[in-house]
């Protein structure tokens, strides 16, 4: 995977290697879930906030829905609502459709860039934009576009993480000598994170109603587990021979006396309404 200077907001990388298929996202999510030792389930937190925000929405949109874990949970929570799944990756939307079908539900699938939703999405009572706005170099513009898709008084739940999430992994890679520059490079969450999310939201013209911050802790117990996660992250600049998780795990074992890493992240949930 090539590594431009701002890989997480690079449109070609986002449309291509990051999300053109579901594989990388599934591998990353699996590695993170297995490592998690502390912190509430994000999907459960979102659906709980959604139920408290609007118990009976007619139209619910999951924007940047990825593989649809939140979409499926929203569809179960709101059996009579119209569910709209929005993502610019048609491969991921196909996964969402399959997962919904397995639950005897369906959704309107909208393949679109969340900066350009005019004419594609409207009359949404409740929107979710989970862990996706940090892929925008101008998240306030994306949020302003999404806000215009809400009904007057409609709500949105936005989630992101702290800018220094998982920095302990950067330190481990630098210590190993496999990626000395890792701690100096911006994180996935650089453009939209725990510390700037409220400002971005209000700049987009939304009214903040509620904020929840949760501390998450992850324990990568050995080199294999750490390598599985690291190879999914375009932040790291590893030699081409080390993009295979087994080869990377072997190199980590050679260079680090202890490959176990405990990593941390703050997850932020904001609930806002259209003014
Ligand atoms: C990390 S995944 C998050 C998926 C899901 N919301 C979740 O919480 O698991 C980010 C998703 O945002 C989507 N995405 C990134 N940039 C986008 C854009 N400009 N417009 C629409 N979707 C975008 C990607 O295709 C990907 O599915």
PDB file of C-alpha atoms and ligand atoms in Angstrom, residues 14-15 19 24-25 28-29 46 62-70 86-89 92 112-115 129-132 134-136 159, ligand 1:
ATOM      1  CA  UNK A  14      -9.910   5.912   0.502  1.00  0.00           C
ATOM      2  CA  UNK A  15     -11.681   4.838  -2.693  1.00  0.00           C
ATOM      3  CA  UNK A  19     -12.292   0.448   1.157  1.00  0.00           C
ATOM      4  CA  UNK A  24      -8.872  -4.681   5.134  1.00  0.00           C
ATOM      5  CA  UNK A  25     -11.690  -3.186   7.236  1.00  0.00           C
ATOM      6  CA  UNK A  28      -8.646  -4.287  11.212  1.00  0.00           C
ATOM      7  CA  UNK A  29     -11.961  -4.496  13.087  1.00  0.00           C
ATOM      8  CA  UNK A  46     -24.814   4.377  19.338  1.00  0.00           C
ATOM      9  CA  UNK A  62     -26.192   5.379   8.462  1.00  0.00           C
ATOM     10  CA  UNK A  63     -23.631   7.525   6.659  1.00  0.00           C
ATOM     11  CA  UNK A  64     -20.188   6.062   5.978  1.00  0.00           C
ATOM     12  CA  UNK A  65     -21.775   2.785   7.066  1.00  0.00           C
ATOM     13  CA  UNK A  66     -18.823   0.544   6.148  1.00  0.00           C
ATOM     14  CA  UNK A  67     -19.671  -3.147   6.621  1.00  0.00           C
ATOM     15  CA  UNK A  68     -22.949  -2.171   8.248  1.00  0.00           C
ATOM     16  CA  UNK A  69     -22.585  -3.307  11.855  1.00  0.00           C
ATOM     17  CA  UNK A  70     -24.363  -0.151  13.042  1.00  0.00           C
ATOM     18  CA  UNK A  86     -24.767   5.537   2.595  1.00  0.00           C
ATOM     19  CA  UNK A  87     -21.165   4.838   1.641  1.00  0.00           C
ATOM     20  CA  UNK A  88     -18.975   5.609  -1.347  1.00  0.00           C
ATOM     21  CA  UNK A  89     -17.789   2.001  -1.479  1.00  0.00           C
ATOM     22  CA  UNK A  92     -19.093  -2.353   1.360  1.00  0.00           C
ATOM     23  CA  UNK A 112     -22.271   8.487  -2.596  1.00  0.00           C
ATOM     24  CA  UNK A 113     -19.582  10.778  -1.272  1.00  0.00           C
ATOM     25  CA  UNK A 114     -20.823  12.349   1.964  1.00  0.00           C
ATOM     26  CA  UNK A 115     -19.614  15.742   0.700  1.00  0.00           C
ATOM     27  CA  UNK A 129     -21.967   9.139  10.993  1.00  0.00           C
ATOM     28  CA  UNK A 130     -19.717   6.729  12.881  1.00  0.00           C
ATOM     29  CA  UNK A 131     -15.944   6.682  12.529  1.00  0.00           C
ATOM     30  CA  UNK A 132     -15.948   8.057   8.995  1.00  0.00           C
ATOM     31  CA  UNK A 134     -11.962  11.732   9.756  1.00  0.00           C
ATOM     32  CA  UNK A 135     -11.626  10.643   6.129  1.00  0.00           C
ATOM     33  CA  UNK A 136     -12.609  14.188   5.151  1.00  0.00           C
ATOM     34  CA  UNK A 159     -18.514   9.437  16.606  1.00  0.00           C
TER      35      UNK A 159
HETATM   36  C1  LIG B   1     -13.765   3.121   9.305  1.00  0.00           C
HETATM   37  S1  LIG B   1     -15.089   2.849   8.220  1.00  0.00           S
HETATM   38  C2  LIG B   1     -16.430   3.060   9.358  1.00  0.00           C
HETATM   39  C3  LIG B   1     -17.585   2.195   9.044  1.00  0.00           C
HETATM   40  C4  LIG B   1     -18.742   2.204  10.039  1.00  0.00           C
HETATM   41  N1  LIG B   1     -19.420   3.472  10.136  1.00  0.00           N
HETATM   42  C5  LIG B   1     -18.319   1.744  11.401  1.00  0.00           C
HETATM   43  O1  LIG B   1     -18.530   2.452  12.381  1.00  0.00           O
HETATM   44  O2  LIG B   1     -17.797   0.636  11.498  1.00  0.00           O
HETATM   45  C6  LIG B   1     -15.208   4.354   7.276  1.00  0.00           C
HETATM   46  C7  LIG B   1     -16.230   4.286   6.159  1.00  0.00           C
HETATM   47  O3  LIG B   1     -16.388   5.598   5.619  1.00  0.00           O
HETATM   48  C8  LIG B   1     -16.523   5.485   4.221  1.00  0.00           C
HETATM   49  N2  LIG B   1     -16.134   6.773   3.609  1.00  0.00           N
HETATM   50  C9  LIG B   1     -14.939   7.375   3.674  1.00  0.00           C
HETATM   51  N3  LIG B   1     -14.974   8.545   3.004  1.00  0.00           N
HETATM   52  C10 LIG B   1     -16.231   8.676   2.515  1.00  0.00           C
HETATM   53  C11 LIG B   1     -16.895   9.668   1.746  1.00  0.00           C
HETATM   54  N4  LIG B   1     -16.253  10.781   1.329  1.00  0.00           N
HETATM   55  N5  LIG B   1     -18.188   9.495   1.448  1.00  0.00           N
HETATM   56  C12 LIG B   1     -18.855   8.376   1.849  1.00  0.00           C
HETATM   57  N6  LIG B   1     -18.278   7.385   2.574  1.00  0.00           N
HETATM   58  C13 LIG B   1     -16.981   7.541   2.912  1.00  0.00           C
HETATM   59  C14 LIG B   1     -15.603   4.359   3.832  1.00  0.00           C
HETATM   60  O4  LIG B   1     -15.923   3.817   2.557  1.00  0.00           O
HETATM   61  C15 LIG B   1     -15.830   3.402   4.999  1.00  0.00           C
HETATM   62  O5  LIG B   1     -16.870   2.510   4.726  1.00  0.00           O
END
